[in-house]
mmCIF file of N, CA and C in Angstrom:
data_model
loop_
_atom_site.group_PDB
_atom_site.id
_atom_site.type_symbol
_atom_site.label_atom_id
_atom_site.label_comp_id
_atom_site.label_asym_id
_atom_site.label_seq_id
_atom_site.Cartn_x
_atom_site.Cartn_y
_atom_site.Cartn_z
ATOM 1 N N ASN A 139 8.199 8.459 4.466
ATOM 2 C CA ASN A 139 7.513 9.008 3.340
ATOM 3 C C ASN A 139 8.198 10.318 2.972
ATOM 4 N N PRO A 140 8.612 10.630 1.807
ATOM 5 C CA PRO A 140 8.269 10.037 0.528
ATOM 6 C C PRO A 140 9.080 8.784 0.205
ATOM 7 N N ALA A 141 8.576 8.030 -0.755
ATOM 8 C CA ALA A 141 9.235 6.814 -1.231
ATOM 9 C C ALA A 141 9.639 7.028 -2.684
ATOM 10 N N SER A 142 10.664 6.301 -3.121
ATOM 11 C CA SER A 142 11.077 6.444 -4.516
ATOM 12 C C SER A 142 10.983 5.128 -5.283
ATOM 13 N N ASP A 143 11.560 4.054 -4.771
ATOM 14 C CA ASP A 143 11.584 2.793 -5.504
ATOM 15 C C ASP A 143 10.636 1.740 -4.933
ATOM 16 N N PHE A 144 10.576 1.658 -3.611
ATOM 17 C CA PHE A 144 9.763 0.640 -2.957
ATOM 18 C C PHE A 144 9.032 1.248 -1.764
ATOM 19 N N ALA A 145 7.900 0.663 -1.411
ATOM 20 C CA ALA A 145 7.180 1.049 -0.198
ATOM 21 C C ALA A 145 6.992 -0.212 0.636
ATOM 22 N N LEU A 146 7.356 -0.133 1.892
ATOM 23 C CA LEU A 146 7.222 -1.250 2.817
ATOM 24 C C LEU A 146 6.076 -0.951 3.773
ATOM 25 N N PHE A 147 5.153 -1.872 3.880
ATOM 26 C CA PHE A 147 4.016 -1.755 4.787
ATOM 27 C C PHE A 147 4.180 -2.797 5.877
ATOM 28 N N LYS A 148 4.003 -2.375 7.120
ATOM 29 C CA LYS A 148 4.077 -3.288 8.269
ATOM 30 C C LYS A 148 2.837 -3.100 9.117
ATOM 31 N N TRP A 149 2.313 -4.187 9.596
ATOM 32 C CA TRP A 149 1.172 -4.125 10.505
ATOM 33 C C TRP A 149 1.444 -5.075 11.642
ATOM 34 N N GLN A 150 1.306 -4.555 12.846
ATOM 35 C CA GLN A 150 1.538 -5.339 14.054
ATOM 36 C C GLN A 150 0.244 -5.409 14.840
ATOM 37 N N ASP A 151 0.171 -6.373 15.707
ATOM 38 C CA ASP A 151 -1.007 -6.562 16.564
ATOM 39 C C ASP A 151 -2.268 -6.842 15.757
ATOM 40 N N ALA A 152 -2.114 -7.252 14.507
ATOM 41 C CA ALA A 152 -3.264 -7.617 13.691
ATOM 42 C C ALA A 152 -3.472 -9.123 13.793
ATOM 43 N N PRO A 153 -4.707 -9.579 13.747
ATOM 44 C CA PRO A 153 -4.942 -11.021 13.769
ATOM 45 C C PRO A 153 -4.268 -11.691 12.573
ATOM 46 N N PRO A 154 -3.802 -12.919 12.736
ATOM 47 C CA PRO A 154 -3.177 -13.611 11.605
ATOM 48 C C PRO A 154 -4.193 -13.856 10.490
ATOM 49 N N GLY A 155 -3.702 -13.924 9.294
ATOM 50 C CA GLY A 155 -4.574 -14.184 8.155
ATOM 51 C C GLY A 155 -4.177 -13.348 6.965
ATOM 52 N N PRO A 156 -4.894 -13.507 5.861
ATOM 53 C CA PRO A 156 -4.554 -12.758 4.650
ATOM 54 C C PRO A 156 -4.800 -11.261 4.820
ATOM 55 N N VAL A 157 -3.988 -10.490 4.105
ATOM 56 C CA VAL A 157 -4.061 -9.025 4.140
ATOM 57 C C VAL A 157 -4.113 -8.526 2.701
ATOM 58 N N ARG A 158 -4.953 -7.551 2.455
ATOM 59 C CA ARG A 158 -5.078 -6.968 1.113
ATOM 60 C C ARG A 158 -4.658 -5.512 1.145
ATOM 61 N N LEU A 159 -3.814 -5.130 0.202
ATOM 62 C CA LEU A 159 -3.431 -3.729 0.006
ATOM 63 C C LEU A 159 -4.105 -3.235 -1.261
ATOM 64 N N ARG A 160 -4.702 -2.054 -1.176
ATOM 65 C CA ARG A 160 -5.228 -1.376 -2.358
ATOM 66 C C ARG A 160 -4.643 0.022 -2.382
ATOM 67 N N LEU A 161 -4.162 0.433 -3.549
ATOM 68 C CA LEU A 161 -3.539 1.742 -3.719
ATOM 69 C C LEU A 161 -4.345 2.511 -4.759
ATOM 70 N N PHE A 162 -4.722 3.746 -4.402
ATOM 71 C CA PHE A 162 -5.565 4.579 -5.255
ATOM 72 C C PHE A 162 -4.837 5.870 -5.600
ATOM 73 N N ASN A 163 -5.113 6.412 -6.796
ATOM 74 C CA ASN A 163 -4.633 7.757 -7.089
ATOM 75 C C ASN A 163 -5.612 8.754 -6.459
ATOM 76 N N LEU A 164 -5.329 10.037 -6.571
ATOM 77 C CA LEU A 164 -6.178 11.036 -5.924
ATOM 78 C C LEU A 164 -7.522 11.214 -6.611
ATOM 79 N N LYS A 165 -7.718 10.594 -7.769
ATOM 80 C CA LYS A 165 -9.021 10.593 -8.429
ATOM 81 C C LYS A 165 -9.891 9.446 -7.922
ATOM 82 N N GLY A 166 -9.329 8.625 -7.010
ATOM 83 C CA GLY A 166 -10.075 7.497 -6.470
ATOM 84 C C GLY A 166 -9.993 6.243 -7.316
ATOM 85 N N GLN A 167 -9.147 6.255 -8.332
ATOM 86 C CA GLN A 167 -8.991 5.097 -9.205
ATOM 87 C C GLN A 167 -8.013 4.098 -8.595
ATOM 88 N N LEU A 168 -8.391 2.841 -8.601
ATOM 89 C CA LEU A 168 -7.517 1.784 -8.107
ATOM 90 C C LEU A 168 -6.357 1.613 -9.078
ATOM 91 N N VAL A 169 -5.120 1.773 -8.584
ATOM 92 C CA VAL A 169 -3.945 1.654 -9.447
ATOM 93 C C VAL A 169 -3.105 0.423 -9.121
ATOM 94 N N HIS A 170 -3.354 -0.196 -7.965
ATOM 95 C CA HIS A 170 -2.587 -1.391 -7.591
ATOM 96 C C HIS A 170 -3.349 -2.137 -6.503
ATOM 97 N N SER A 171 -3.288 -3.446 -6.571
ATOM 98 C CA SER A 171 -3.900 -4.291 -5.551
ATOM 99 C C SER A 171 -2.992 -5.486 -5.339
ATOM 100 N N ARG A 172 -2.857 -5.889 -4.088
ATOM 101 C CA ARG A 172 -1.959 -7.004 -3.775
ATOM 102 C C ARG A 172 -2.428 -7.689 -2.498
ATOM 103 N N ASN A 173 -2.237 -8.993 -2.429
ATOM 104 C CA ASN A 173 -2.566 -9.766 -1.235
ATOM 105 C C ASN A 173 -1.297 -10.340 -0.629
ATOM 106 N N TRP A 174 -1.263 -10.371 0.702
ATOM 107 C CA TRP A 174 -0.129 -10.925 1.433
ATOM 108 C C TRP A 174 -0.621 -11.787 2.583
ATOM 109 N N THR A 175 0.297 -12.574 3.114
ATOM 110 C CA THR A 175 0.127 -13.192 4.425
ATOM 111 C C THR A 175 1.343 -12.766 5.244
ATOM 112 N N GLY A 176 1.236 -12.795 6.532
ATOM 113 C CA GLY A 176 2.334 -12.342 7.387
ATOM 114 C C GLY A 176 2.045 -10.969 7.948
ATOM 115 N N ASN A 177 3.104 -10.287 8.419
ATOM 116 C CA ASN A 177 2.905 -8.985 9.067
ATOM 117 C C ASN A 177 3.590 -7.837 8.341
ATOM 118 N N SER A 178 3.971 -8.050 7.062
ATOM 119 C CA SER A 178 4.542 -6.957 6.280
ATOM 120 C C SER A 178 4.457 -7.299 4.794
ATOM 121 N N GLY A 179 4.603 -6.269 3.982
ATOM 122 C CA GLY A 179 4.612 -6.450 2.534
ATOM 123 C C GLY A 179 5.262 -5.263 1.871
ATOM 124 N N GLN A 180 5.780 -5.491 0.685
ATOM 125 C CA GLN A 180 6.502 -4.451 -0.042
ATOM 126 C C GLN A 180 5.960 -4.380 -1.465
ATOM 127 N N ILE A 181 5.855 -3.155 -2.000
ATOM 128 C CA ILE A 181 5.471 -2.998 -3.396
ATOM 129 C C ILE A 181 6.534 -2.177 -4.126
ATOM 130 N N ASP A 182 6.706 -2.487 -5.388
ATOM 131 C CA ASP A 182 7.646 -1.807 -6.268
ATOM 132 C C ASP A 182 6.953 -0.569 -6.848
ATOM 133 N N LEU A 183 7.526 0.598 -6.627
ATOM 134 C CA LEU A 183 6.930 1.855 -7.086
ATOM 135 C C LEU A 183 7.591 2.410 -8.337
ATOM 136 N N GLN A 184 8.530 1.704 -8.914
ATOM 137 C CA GLN A 184 9.301 2.251 -10.026
ATOM 138 C C GLN A 184 8.445 2.599 -11.237
ATOM 139 N N ASP A 185 7.336 1.897 -11.447
ATOM 140 C CA ASP A 185 6.473 2.177 -12.594
ATOM 141 C C ASP A 185 5.364 3.189 -12.289
ATOM 142 N N PHE A 186 5.324 3.691 -11.063
ATOM 143 C CA PHE A 186 4.313 4.670 -10.668
ATOM 144 C C PHE A 186 4.856 6.080 -10.902
ATOM 145 N N GLY A 187 3.976 6.972 -11.331
ATOM 146 C CA GLY A 187 4.379 8.361 -11.498
ATOM 147 C C GLY A 187 4.526 9.060 -10.156
ATOM 148 N N ASN A 188 5.263 10.152 -10.140
ATOM 149 C CA ASN A 188 5.389 10.947 -8.920
ATOM 150 C C ASN A 188 4.025 11.475 -8.508
ATOM 151 N N GLY A 189 3.803 11.575 -7.214
ATOM 152 C CA GLY A 189 2.546 12.117 -6.726
ATOM 153 C C GLY A 189 2.133 11.487 -5.418
ATOM 154 N N VAL A 190 0.907 11.781 -5.038
ATOM 155 C CA VAL A 190 0.339 11.293 -3.779
ATOM 156 C C VAL A 190 -0.652 10.181 -4.102
ATOM 157 N N TYR A 191 -0.562 9.106 -3.348
ATOM 158 C CA TYR A 191 -1.460 7.963 -3.486
ATOM 159 C C TYR A 191 -2.090 7.686 -2.125
ATOM 160 N N LEU A 192 -3.265 7.144 -2.135
ATOM 161 C CA LEU A 192 -3.955 6.741 -0.908
ATOM 162 C C LEU A 192 -3.930 5.225 -0.833
ATOM 163 N N TYR A 193 -3.630 4.697 0.360
ATOM 164 C CA TYR A 193 -3.593 3.247 0.496
ATOM 165 C C TYR A 193 -4.594 2.776 1.537
ATOM 166 N N GLU A 194 -4.991 1.541 1.356
ATOM 167 C CA GLU A 194 -5.859 0.854 2.308
ATOM 168 C C GLU A 194 -5.288 -0.545 2.491
ATOM 169 N N VAL A 195 -4.942 -0.873 3.718
ATOM 170 C CA VAL A 195 -4.468 -2.212 4.057
ATOM 171 C C VAL A 195 -5.538 -2.816 4.950
ATOM 172 N N GLN A 196 -6.049 -3.984 4.560
ATOM 173 C CA GLN A 196 -7.182 -4.556 5.284
ATOM 174 C C GLN A 196 -6.975 -6.045 5.503
ATOM 175 N N GLY A 197 -7.269 -6.459 6.735
ATOM 176 C CA GLY A 197 -7.259 -7.864 7.099
ATOM 177 C C GLY A 197 -8.578 -8.216 7.767
ATOM 178 N N GLU A 198 -8.672 -9.402 8.290
ATOM 179 C CA GLU A 198 -9.895 -9.863 8.947
ATOM 180 C C GLU A 198 -10.157 -9.037 10.203
ATOM 181 N N GLY A 199 -11.184 -8.192 10.167
ATOM 182 C CA GLY A 199 -11.579 -7.409 11.330
ATOM 183 C C GLY A 199 -10.814 -6.119 11.552
ATOM 184 N N TRP A 200 -9.964 -5.693 10.622
ATOM 185 C CA TRP A 200 -9.227 -4.441 10.804
ATOM 186 C C TRP A 200 -8.920 -3.806 9.443
ATOM 187 N N LYS A 201 -8.662 -2.502 9.471
ATOM 188 C CA LYS A 201 -8.304 -1.762 8.268
ATOM 189 C C LYS A 201 -7.449 -0.566 8.663
ATOM 190 N N SER A 202 -6.446 -0.261 7.849
ATOM 191 C CA SER A 202 -5.591 0.899 8.055
ATOM 192 C C SER A 202 -5.513 1.661 6.739
ATOM 193 N N THR A 203 -5.588 2.987 6.809
ATOM 194 C CA THR A 203 -5.509 3.815 5.614
ATOM 195 C C THR A 203 -4.467 4.903 5.803
ATOM 196 N N GLY A 204 -4.002 5.447 4.705
ATOM 197 C CA GLY A 204 -3.021 6.528 4.794
ATOM 198 C C GLY A 204 -2.636 7.041 3.431
ATOM 199 N N ARG A 205 -1.630 7.907 3.428
ATOM 200 C CA ARG A 205 -1.117 8.518 2.205
ATOM 201 C C ARG A 205 0.303 8.036 1.945
ATOM 202 N N LEU A 206 0.612 7.896 0.681
ATOM 203 C CA LEU A 206 1.954 7.535 0.249
ATOM 204 C C LEU A 206 2.400 8.572 -0.773
ATOM 205 N N VAL A 207 3.556 9.169 -0.572
ATOM 206 C CA VAL A 207 4.091 10.151 -1.509
ATOM 207 C C VAL A 207 5.206 9.491 -2.302
ATOM 208 N N LYS A 208 5.071 9.493 -3.622
ATOM 209 C CA LYS A 208 6.078 8.907 -4.509
ATOM 210 C C LYS A 208 6.838 10.040 -5.170
ATOM 211 N N SER A 209 8.166 10.069 -5.011
ATOM 212 C CA SER A 209 8.992 11.047 -5.689
ATOM 213 C C SER A 209 10.320 10.393 -6.047
ATOM 214 N N ARG A 210 10.887 10.806 -7.119
ATOM 215 C CA ARG A 210 12.158 10.229 -7.575
ATOM 216 C C ARG A 210 13.321 11.013 -7.071
#
């Protein structure tokens, strides 16, 4: 972190199954949502403005949250 073009999310030791990523701006507004299967996923940040975003990655029985800094 920071990221410029792409952000890669990896989760290990999570039960198999679908995973949902939600990305919020600092006002709490949902700016991106995506579903994956597997143990990693990538999102394209090129259309996002510079700044700090909050993410939530959630699967069956688990959730991970954090901050993502986007800068060019």
